[in-house]
Short mmCIF file of C-alpha atoms in Angstrom, two decimals:
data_model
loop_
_atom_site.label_atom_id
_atom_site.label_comp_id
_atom_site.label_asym_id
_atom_site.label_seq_id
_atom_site.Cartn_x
_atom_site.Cartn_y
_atom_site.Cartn_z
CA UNK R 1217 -18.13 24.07 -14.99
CA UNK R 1218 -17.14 24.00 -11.27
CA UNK R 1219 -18.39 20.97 -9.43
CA UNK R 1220 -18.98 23.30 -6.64
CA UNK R 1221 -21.91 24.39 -8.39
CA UNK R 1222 -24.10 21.48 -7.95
CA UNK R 1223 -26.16 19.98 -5.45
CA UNK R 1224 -25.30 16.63 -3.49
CA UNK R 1225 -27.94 13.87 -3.16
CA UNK R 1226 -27.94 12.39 0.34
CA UNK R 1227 -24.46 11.19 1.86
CA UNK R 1228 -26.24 8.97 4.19
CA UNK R 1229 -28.27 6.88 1.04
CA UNK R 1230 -26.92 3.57 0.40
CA UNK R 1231 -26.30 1.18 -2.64
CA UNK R 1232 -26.93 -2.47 -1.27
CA UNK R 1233 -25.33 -5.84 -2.68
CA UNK R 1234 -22.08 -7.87 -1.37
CA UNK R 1235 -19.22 -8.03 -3.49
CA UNK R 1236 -21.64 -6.40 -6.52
CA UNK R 1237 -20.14 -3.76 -8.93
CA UNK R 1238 -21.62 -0.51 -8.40
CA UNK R 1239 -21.20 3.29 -9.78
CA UNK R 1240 -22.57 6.10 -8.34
CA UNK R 1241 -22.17 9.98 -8.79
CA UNK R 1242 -22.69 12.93 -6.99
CA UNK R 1243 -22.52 15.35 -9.75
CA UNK R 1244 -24.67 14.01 -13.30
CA UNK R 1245 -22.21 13.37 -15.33
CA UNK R 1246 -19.06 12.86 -13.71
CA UNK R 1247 -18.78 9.49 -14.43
CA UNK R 1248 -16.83 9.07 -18.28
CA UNK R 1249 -18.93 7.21 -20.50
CA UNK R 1250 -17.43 4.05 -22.63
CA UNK R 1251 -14.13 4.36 -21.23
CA UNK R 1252 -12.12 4.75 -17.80
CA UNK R 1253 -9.44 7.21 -18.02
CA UNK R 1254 -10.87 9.29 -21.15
CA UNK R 1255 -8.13 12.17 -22.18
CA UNK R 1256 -10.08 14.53 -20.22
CA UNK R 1257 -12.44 13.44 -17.53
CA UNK R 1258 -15.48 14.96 -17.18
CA UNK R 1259 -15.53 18.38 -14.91
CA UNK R 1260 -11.94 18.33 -15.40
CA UNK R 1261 -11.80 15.70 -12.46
CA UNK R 1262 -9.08 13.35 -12.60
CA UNK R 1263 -9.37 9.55 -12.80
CA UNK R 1264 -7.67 7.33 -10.30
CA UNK R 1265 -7.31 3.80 -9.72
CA UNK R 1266 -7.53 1.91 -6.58
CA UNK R 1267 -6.27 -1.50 -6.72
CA UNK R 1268 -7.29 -4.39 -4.00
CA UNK R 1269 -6.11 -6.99 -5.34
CA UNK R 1270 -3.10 -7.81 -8.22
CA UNK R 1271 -4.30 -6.53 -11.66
CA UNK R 1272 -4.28 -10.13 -12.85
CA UNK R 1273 -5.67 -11.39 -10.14
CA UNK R 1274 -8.82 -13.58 -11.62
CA UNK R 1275 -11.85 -12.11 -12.36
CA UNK R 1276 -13.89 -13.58 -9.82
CA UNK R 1277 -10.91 -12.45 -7.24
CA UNK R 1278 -10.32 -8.81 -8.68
CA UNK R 1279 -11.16 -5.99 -6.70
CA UNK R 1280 -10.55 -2.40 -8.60
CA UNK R 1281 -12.34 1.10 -8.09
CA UNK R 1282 -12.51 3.80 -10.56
CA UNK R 1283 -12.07 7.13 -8.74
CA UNK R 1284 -12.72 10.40 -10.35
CA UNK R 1285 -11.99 13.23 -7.76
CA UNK R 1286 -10.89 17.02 -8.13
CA UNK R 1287 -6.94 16.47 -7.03
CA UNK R 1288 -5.15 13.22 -7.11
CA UNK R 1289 -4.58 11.40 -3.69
CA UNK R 1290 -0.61 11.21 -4.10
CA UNK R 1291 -0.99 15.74 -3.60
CA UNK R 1292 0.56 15.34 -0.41
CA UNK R 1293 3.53 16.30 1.28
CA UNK R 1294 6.35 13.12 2.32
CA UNK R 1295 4.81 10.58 5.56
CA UNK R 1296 6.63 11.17 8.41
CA UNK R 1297 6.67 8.80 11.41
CA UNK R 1298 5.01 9.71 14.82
CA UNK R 1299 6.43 10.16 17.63
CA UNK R 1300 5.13 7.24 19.67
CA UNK R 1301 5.28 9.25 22.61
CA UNK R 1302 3.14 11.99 21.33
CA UNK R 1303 0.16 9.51 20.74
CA UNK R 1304 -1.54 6.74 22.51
CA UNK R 1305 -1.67 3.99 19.87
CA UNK R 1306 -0.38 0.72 21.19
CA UNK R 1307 1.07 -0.87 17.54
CA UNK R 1308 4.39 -3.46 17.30
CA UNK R 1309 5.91 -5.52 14.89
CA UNK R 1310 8.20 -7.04 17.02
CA UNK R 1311 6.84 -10.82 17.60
CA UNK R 1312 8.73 -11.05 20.86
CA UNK R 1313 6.32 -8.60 22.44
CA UNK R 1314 3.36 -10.54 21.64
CA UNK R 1315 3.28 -13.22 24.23
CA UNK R 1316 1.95 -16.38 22.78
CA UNK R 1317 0.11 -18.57 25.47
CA UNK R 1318 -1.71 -21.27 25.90
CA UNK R 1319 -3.71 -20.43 28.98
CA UNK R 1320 -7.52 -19.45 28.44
CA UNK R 1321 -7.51 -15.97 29.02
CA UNK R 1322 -10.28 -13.17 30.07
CA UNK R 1323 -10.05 -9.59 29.45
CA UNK R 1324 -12.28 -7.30 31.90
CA UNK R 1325 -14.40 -4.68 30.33
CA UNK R 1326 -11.94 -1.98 29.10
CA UNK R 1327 -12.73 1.71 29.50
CA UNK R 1328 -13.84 4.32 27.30
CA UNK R 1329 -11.36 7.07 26.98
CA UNK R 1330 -12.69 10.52 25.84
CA UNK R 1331 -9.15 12.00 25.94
CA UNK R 1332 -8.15 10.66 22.30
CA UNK R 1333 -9.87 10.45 18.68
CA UNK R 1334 -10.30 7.33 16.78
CA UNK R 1335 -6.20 7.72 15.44
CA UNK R 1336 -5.10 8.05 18.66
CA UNK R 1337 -7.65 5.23 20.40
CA UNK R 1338 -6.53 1.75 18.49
CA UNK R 1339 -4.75 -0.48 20.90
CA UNK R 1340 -3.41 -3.81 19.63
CA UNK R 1341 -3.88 -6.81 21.53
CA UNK R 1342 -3.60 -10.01 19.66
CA UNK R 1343 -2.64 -10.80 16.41
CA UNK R 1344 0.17 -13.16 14.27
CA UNK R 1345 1.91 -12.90 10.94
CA UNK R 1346 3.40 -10.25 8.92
CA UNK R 1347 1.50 -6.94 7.47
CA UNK R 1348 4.59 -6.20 5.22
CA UNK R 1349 4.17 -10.10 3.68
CA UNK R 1350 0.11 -9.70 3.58
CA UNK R 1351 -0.22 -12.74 6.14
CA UNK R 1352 -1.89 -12.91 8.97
CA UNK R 1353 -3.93 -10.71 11.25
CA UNK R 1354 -4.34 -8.13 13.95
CA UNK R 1355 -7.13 -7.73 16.36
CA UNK R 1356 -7.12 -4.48 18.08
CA UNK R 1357 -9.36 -2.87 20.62
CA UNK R 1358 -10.83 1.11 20.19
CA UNK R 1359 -11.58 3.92 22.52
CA UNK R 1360 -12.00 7.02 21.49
CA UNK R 1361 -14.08 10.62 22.86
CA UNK R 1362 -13.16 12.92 20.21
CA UNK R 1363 -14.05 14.01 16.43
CA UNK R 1364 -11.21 13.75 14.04
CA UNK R 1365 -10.40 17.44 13.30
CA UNK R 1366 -8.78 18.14 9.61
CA UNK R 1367 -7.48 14.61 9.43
CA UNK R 1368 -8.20 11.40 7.40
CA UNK R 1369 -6.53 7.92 8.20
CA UNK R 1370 -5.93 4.76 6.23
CA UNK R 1371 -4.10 1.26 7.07
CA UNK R 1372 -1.88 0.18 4.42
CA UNK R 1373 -1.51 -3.31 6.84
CA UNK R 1374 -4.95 -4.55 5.72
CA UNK R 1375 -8.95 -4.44 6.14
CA UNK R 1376 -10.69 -3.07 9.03
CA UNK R 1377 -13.63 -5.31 9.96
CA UNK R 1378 -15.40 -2.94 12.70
CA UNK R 1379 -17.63 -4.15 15.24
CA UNK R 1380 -19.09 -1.26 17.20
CA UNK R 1381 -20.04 -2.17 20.94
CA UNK R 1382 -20.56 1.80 22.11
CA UNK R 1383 -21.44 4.78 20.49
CA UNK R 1384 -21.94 5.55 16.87
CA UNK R 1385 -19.66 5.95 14.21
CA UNK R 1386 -19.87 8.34 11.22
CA UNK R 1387 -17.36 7.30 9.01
CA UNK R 1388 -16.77 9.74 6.09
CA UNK R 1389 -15.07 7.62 3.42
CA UNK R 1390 -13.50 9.05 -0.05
CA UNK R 1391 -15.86 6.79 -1.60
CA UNK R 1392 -19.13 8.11 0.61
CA UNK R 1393 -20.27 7.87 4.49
CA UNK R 1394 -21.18 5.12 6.31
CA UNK R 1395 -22.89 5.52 10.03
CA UNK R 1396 -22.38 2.62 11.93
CA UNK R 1397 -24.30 1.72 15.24
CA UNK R 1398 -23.66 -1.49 17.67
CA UNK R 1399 -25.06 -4.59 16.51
CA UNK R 1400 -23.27 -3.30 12.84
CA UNK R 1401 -20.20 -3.83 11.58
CA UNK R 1402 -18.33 -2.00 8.74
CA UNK R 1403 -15.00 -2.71 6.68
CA UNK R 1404 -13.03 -0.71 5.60
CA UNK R 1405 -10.60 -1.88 3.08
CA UNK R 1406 -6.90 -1.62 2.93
CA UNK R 1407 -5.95 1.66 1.56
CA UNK R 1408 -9.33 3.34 2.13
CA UNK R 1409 -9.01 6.65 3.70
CA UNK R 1410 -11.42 8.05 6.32
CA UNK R 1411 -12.42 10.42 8.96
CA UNK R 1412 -14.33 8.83 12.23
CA UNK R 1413 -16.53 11.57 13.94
CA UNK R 1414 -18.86 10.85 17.35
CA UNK R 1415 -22.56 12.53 17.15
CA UNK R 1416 -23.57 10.68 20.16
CA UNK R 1417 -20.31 10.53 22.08
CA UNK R 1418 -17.67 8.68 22.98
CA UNK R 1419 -17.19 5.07 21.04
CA UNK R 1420 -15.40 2.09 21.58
CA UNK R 1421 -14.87 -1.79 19.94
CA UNK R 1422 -13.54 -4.34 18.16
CA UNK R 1423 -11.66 -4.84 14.99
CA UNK R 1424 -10.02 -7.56 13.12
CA UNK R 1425 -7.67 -6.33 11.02
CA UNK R 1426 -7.09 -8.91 7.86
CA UNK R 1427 -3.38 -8.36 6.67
CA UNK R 1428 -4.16 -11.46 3.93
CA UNK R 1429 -6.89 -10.93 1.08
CA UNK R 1430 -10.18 -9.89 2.33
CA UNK R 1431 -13.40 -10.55 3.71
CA UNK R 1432 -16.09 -12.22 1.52
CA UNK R 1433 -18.88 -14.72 2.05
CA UNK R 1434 -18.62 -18.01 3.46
CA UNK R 1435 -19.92 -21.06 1.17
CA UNK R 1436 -23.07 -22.27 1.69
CA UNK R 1437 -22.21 -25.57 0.55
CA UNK R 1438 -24.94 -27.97 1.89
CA UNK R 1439 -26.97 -25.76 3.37
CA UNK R 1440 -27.83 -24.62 0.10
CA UNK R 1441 -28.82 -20.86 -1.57
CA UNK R 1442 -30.35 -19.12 1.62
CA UNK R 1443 -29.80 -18.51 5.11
CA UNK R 1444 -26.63 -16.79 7.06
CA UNK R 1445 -25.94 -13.19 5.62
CA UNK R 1446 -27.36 -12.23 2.25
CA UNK R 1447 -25.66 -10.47 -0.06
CA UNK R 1448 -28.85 -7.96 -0.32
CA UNK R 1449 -28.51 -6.79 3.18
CA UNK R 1450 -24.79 -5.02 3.09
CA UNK R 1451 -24.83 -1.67 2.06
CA UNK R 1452 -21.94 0.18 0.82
CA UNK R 1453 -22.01 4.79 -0.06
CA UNK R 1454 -23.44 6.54 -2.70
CA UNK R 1455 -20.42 9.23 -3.83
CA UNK R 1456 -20.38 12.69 -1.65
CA UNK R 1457 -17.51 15.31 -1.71
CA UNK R 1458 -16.60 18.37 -0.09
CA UNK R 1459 -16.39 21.58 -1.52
CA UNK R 1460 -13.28 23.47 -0.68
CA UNK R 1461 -12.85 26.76 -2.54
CA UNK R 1462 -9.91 28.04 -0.35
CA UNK R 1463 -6.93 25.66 0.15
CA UNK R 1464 -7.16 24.21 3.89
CA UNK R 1465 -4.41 22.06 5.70
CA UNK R 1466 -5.35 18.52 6.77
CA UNK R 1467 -3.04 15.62 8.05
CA UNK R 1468 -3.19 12.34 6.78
CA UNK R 1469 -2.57 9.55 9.04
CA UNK R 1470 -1.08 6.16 7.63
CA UNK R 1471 -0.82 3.12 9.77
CA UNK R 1472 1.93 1.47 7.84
CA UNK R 1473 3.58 -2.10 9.32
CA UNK R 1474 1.64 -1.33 12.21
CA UNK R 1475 3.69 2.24 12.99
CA UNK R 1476 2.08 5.66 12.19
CA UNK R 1477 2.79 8.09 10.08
CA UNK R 1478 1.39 11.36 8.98
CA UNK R 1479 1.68 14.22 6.17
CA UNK R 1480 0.38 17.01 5.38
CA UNK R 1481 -2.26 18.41 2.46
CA UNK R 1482 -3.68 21.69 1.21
CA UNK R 1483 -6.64 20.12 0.33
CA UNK R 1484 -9.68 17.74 1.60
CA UNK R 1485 -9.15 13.76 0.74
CA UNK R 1486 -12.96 13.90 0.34
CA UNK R 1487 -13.05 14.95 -3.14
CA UNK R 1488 -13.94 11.83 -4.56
CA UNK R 1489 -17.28 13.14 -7.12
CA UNK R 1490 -17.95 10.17 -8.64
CA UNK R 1491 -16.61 6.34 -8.38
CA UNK R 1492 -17.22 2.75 -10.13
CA UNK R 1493 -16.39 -0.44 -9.28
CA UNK R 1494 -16.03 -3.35 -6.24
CA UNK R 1495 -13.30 -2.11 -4.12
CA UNK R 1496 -15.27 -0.16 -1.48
CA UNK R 1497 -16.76 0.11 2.13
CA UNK R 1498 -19.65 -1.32 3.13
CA UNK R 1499 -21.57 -2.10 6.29
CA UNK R 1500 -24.55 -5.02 7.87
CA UNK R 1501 -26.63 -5.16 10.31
CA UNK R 1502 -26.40 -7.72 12.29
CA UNK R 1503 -30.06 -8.25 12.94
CA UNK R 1504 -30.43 -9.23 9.25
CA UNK R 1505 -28.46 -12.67 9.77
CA UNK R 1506 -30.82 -15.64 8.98
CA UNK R 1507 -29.51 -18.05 11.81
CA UNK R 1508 -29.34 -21.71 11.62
CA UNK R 1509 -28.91 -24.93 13.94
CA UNK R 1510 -29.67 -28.31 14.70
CA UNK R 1511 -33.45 -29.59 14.64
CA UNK R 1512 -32.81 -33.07 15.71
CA UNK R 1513 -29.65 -33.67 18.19
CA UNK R 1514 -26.00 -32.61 18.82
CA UNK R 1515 -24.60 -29.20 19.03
CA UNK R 1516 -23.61 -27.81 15.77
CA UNK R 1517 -19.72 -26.04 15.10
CA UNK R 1518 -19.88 -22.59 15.50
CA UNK R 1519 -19.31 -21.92 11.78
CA UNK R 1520 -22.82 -22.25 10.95
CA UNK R 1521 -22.87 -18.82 12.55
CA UNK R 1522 -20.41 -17.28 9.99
CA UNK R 1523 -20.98 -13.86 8.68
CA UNK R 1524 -17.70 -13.28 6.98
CA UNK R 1525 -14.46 -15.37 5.87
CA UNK R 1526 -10.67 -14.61 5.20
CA UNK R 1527 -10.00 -17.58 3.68
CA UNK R 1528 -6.30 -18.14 3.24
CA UNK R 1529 -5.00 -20.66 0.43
CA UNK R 1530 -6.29 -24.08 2.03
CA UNK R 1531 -9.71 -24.73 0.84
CA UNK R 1532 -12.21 -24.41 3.85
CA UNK R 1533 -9.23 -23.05 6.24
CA UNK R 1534 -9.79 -19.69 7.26
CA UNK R 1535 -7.28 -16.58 7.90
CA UNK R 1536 -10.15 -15.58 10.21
CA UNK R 1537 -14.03 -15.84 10.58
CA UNK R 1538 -15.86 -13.35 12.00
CA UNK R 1539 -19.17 -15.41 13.67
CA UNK R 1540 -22.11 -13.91 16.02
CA UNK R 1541 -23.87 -15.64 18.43
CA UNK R 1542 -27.45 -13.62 17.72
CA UNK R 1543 -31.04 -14.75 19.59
CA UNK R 1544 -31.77 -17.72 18.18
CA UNK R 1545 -33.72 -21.03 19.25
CA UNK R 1546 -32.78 -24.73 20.46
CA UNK R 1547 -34.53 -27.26 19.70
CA UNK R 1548 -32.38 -30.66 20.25
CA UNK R 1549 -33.11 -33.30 22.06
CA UNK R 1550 -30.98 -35.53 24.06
CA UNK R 1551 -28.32 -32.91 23.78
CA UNK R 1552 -26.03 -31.13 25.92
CA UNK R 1553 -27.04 -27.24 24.13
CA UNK R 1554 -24.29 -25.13 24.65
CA UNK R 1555 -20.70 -25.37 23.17
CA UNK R 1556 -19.06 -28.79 24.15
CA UNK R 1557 -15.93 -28.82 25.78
CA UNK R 1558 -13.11 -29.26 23.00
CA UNK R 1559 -9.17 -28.29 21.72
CA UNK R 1560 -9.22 -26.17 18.51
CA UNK R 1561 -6.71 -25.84 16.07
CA UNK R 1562 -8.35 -22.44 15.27
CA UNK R 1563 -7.92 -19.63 17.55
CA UNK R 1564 -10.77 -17.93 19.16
CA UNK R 1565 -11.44 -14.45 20.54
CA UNK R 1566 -14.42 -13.76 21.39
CA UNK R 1567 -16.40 -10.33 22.16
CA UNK R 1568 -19.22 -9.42 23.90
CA UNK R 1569 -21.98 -6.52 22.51
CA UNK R 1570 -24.48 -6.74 24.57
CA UNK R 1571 -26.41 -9.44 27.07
CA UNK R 1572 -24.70 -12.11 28.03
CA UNK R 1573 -23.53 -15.09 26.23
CA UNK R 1574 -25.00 -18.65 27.61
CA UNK R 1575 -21.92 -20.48 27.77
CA UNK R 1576 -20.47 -18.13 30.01
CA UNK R 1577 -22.93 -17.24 32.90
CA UNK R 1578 -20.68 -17.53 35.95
CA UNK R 1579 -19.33 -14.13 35.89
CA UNK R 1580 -16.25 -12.43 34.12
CA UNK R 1581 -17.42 -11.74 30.32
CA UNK R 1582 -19.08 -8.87 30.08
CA UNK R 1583 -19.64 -6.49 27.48
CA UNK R 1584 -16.93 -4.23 26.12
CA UNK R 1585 -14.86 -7.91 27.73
CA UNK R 1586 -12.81 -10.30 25.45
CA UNK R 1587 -11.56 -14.12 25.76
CA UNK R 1588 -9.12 -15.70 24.26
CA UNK R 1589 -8.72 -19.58 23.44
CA UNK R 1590 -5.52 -20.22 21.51
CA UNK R 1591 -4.65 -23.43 19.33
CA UNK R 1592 -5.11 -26.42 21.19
CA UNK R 1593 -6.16 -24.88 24.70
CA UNK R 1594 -8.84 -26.78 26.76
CA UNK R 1595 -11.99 -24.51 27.02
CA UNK R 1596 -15.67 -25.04 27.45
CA UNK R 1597 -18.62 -23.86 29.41
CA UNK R 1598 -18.71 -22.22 32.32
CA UNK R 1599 -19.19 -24.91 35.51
CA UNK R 1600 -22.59 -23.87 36.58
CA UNK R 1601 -23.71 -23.76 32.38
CA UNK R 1602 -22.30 -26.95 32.36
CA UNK R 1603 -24.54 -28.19 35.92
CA UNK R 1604 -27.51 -26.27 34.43
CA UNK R 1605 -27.68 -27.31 30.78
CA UNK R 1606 -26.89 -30.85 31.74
CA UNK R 1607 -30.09 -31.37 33.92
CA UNK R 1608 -32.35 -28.70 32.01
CA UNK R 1609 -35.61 -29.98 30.31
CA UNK R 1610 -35.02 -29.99 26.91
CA UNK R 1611 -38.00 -28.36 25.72
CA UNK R 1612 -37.88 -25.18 22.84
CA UNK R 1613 -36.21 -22.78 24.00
CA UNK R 1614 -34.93 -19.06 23.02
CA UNK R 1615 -31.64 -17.87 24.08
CA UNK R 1616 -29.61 -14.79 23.50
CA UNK R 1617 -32.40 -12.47 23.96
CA UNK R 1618 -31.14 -8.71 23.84
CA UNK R 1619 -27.40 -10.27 23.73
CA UNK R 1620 -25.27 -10.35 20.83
CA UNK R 1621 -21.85 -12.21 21.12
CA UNK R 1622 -19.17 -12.39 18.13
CA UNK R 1623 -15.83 -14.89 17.85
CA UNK R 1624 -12.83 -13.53 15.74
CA UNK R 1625 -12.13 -17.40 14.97
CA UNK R 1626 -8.40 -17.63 13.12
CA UNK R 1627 -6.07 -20.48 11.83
CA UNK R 1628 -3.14 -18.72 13.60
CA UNK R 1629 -1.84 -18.56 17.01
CA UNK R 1630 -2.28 -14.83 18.23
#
């Protein structure tokens, strides 16, 4: 029987858990019972497997999703390269046009841009390592006033982590949709495809693209089973397809060692009816993060504020962190509050959603802004934070109030 025939449950219901293993349908019955790949799937679907990870990578590592969708995603014609004069991404491999620095550096507010869609609106400006050799990272900046038409785009280079700081996305995924506000973030994994459209107008961000492994959890370690982000609280789709019954063209758009390339289809890449596993997208809301801090004295290192980790090989060393400075309170006493003056061997690039961050009141980070500290480079407060937080009364107090600031925090120069 057609799957065209049957109703869809709600594309905007989610499943919730981090990391969990989930199944979902959107036809009864599409999933194959007892096996993955039976000789004939159910609906006459066809099975597909996307991989995230080596298939002997270790259990607790392994990331794999069952797909069972009504054409197979390789039904496409050959990737051609763009023309990079025909579109406005700003991509490159070449490591002599990044410009490693180590002066502490401010980015103004950058504009939205309602000429472009979300292909055509990602602008790298940071990043180190190698997509082709899965090291590294990229952190590029989004504008973007326009739907995605017939199109669907994936990054082979690695996962999107998405922080929103205007507009709304809808994100249709082949695994289900995702609508992500500020004061969210979503990831999309490597080799995900999707379609970004705008139902309140134009959009723009941050994202830290993870060419190594992918995001997970931090440790808790001595804090112990609770606080920071909890698994419960990310969300990832329930199945939904479309229904095509004529053959339509779309383009698919690969960002592929950071250069684009597109082909052409006769058919939707939504077709995805029914999917199991724990390689898929998922969203948070920030709001949900259980802060933590100091209840005596001193001014504790911003990776108590971790939501998610790339951790690369070295045990507690990071590929990058993504951290959020939400409200919060301080309580310490005898204690300069804010960030201390130090030299990092981490990186840090920060963002700004909303408000305005404490430890940089004299002007010049704003939202839609960015900094940039790289390894080893002096940076600290703001002078008058510094003159204000040094003769404050140290009473409780709430900061961060209606402001949300974020670090991209990597063991790389970028």
């Amino acid at each position: 029987m057609p799957v065209t025939q049957f109703s869809h449950p709600d594309p905007y219901s989610y499943q919730t858990g981090f990391d969990s293993y989930h199944e979902t349908e959107a036809v009864g019955g599409a999933l194959p019972v007892g096996q993955n790949s039976p000789q004939k799937a159910p609906y006459g679907l066809y099975a597909e497997k996307l991989s995230g990870t080596a298939f002997t990578a270790p259990r607790h590592e392994n990331k794999q999703t069952w797909v069972y969708r009504v054409l197979p995603a390789a039904a496409h014609e050959n990737f051609k390269a763009e023309d990079a004069d025909s579109y406005h991404t700003s991509m490159t491999t070449e490591t002599h046009k990044l410009h490693h620095i180590p002066n502490q550096l401010r980015w103004d507010p950058f504009d939205l841009d309602e000429t472009v869609d979300w292909v055509h609106g990602l602008h790298l400006v940071a990043g180190a390592g190698d997509p082709t050799l899965k090291h590294g990272l990229g952190i590029i900046l989004y504008a973007a006033g326009k739907d995605m038409g017939k199109e669907a785009f994936y990054s082979a280079d690695g996962d999107f982590l998405i922080v929103p700081q205007h507009g709304v996305l809808d994100i249709q995924t082949e695994l289900g949709r995702l609508m992500v506000r500020p004061k969210e973030i979503c990831v999309i994994p490597r080799g995900v495809r999707y379609r970004v459209t705008l139902p309140a107008g134009p959009v723009r961000g941050y994202i830290c693209e993870l060419y190594q492994g992918h995001y997970q959890l931090p440790e808790l370690g001595p804090i112990g089973s609770n606080c920071l982000a909890n698994a419960r609280d990310f969300q990832a789709p329930v199945a939904s397809f479309e229904d095509e019954e004529e053959p339509t063209e779309w383009r698919l758009y690969s960002k592929f060692n950071n250069t684009l390339f597109s082909a052409r289809q006769d058919h939707t890449p939504f077709d995805v009816v029914a999917w199991h596993g724990n390689y898929y997208p998922y969203k948070y809301d920030l709001g949900r993060f259980n802060t933590i801090g100091s209840i005596s004295f001193d001014h504790p290192d911003p990776s108590i504020f971790t939501v998610l980790t790339g951790p690369s090989d070295h045990a507690g060393t990071a590929i990058a962190d993504f951290v959020i400075f939400p409200p919060r309170w301080l309580v310490a006493e005898n204690t300069f509050r804010p960030p201390w003056y130090h030299r990092n061997t981490m990186s840090e690039f920060m963002g700004l959603i909303c408000g305005n961050y404490d430890a940089k009141t004299g002007g010049g980070f704003q939202p839609a802004g960015a900094s940039l500290h790289n390894v080893m480079s002096a940076h600290g407060p703001d002078a008058d934070a510094f003159e204000g937080a040094s003769n404050a009364e140290l009473k409780p107090q709430k900061v961060g109030d209606g402001s949300m600031a974020f670090m991209f925090e990597r063991y790389v120069v970028i």
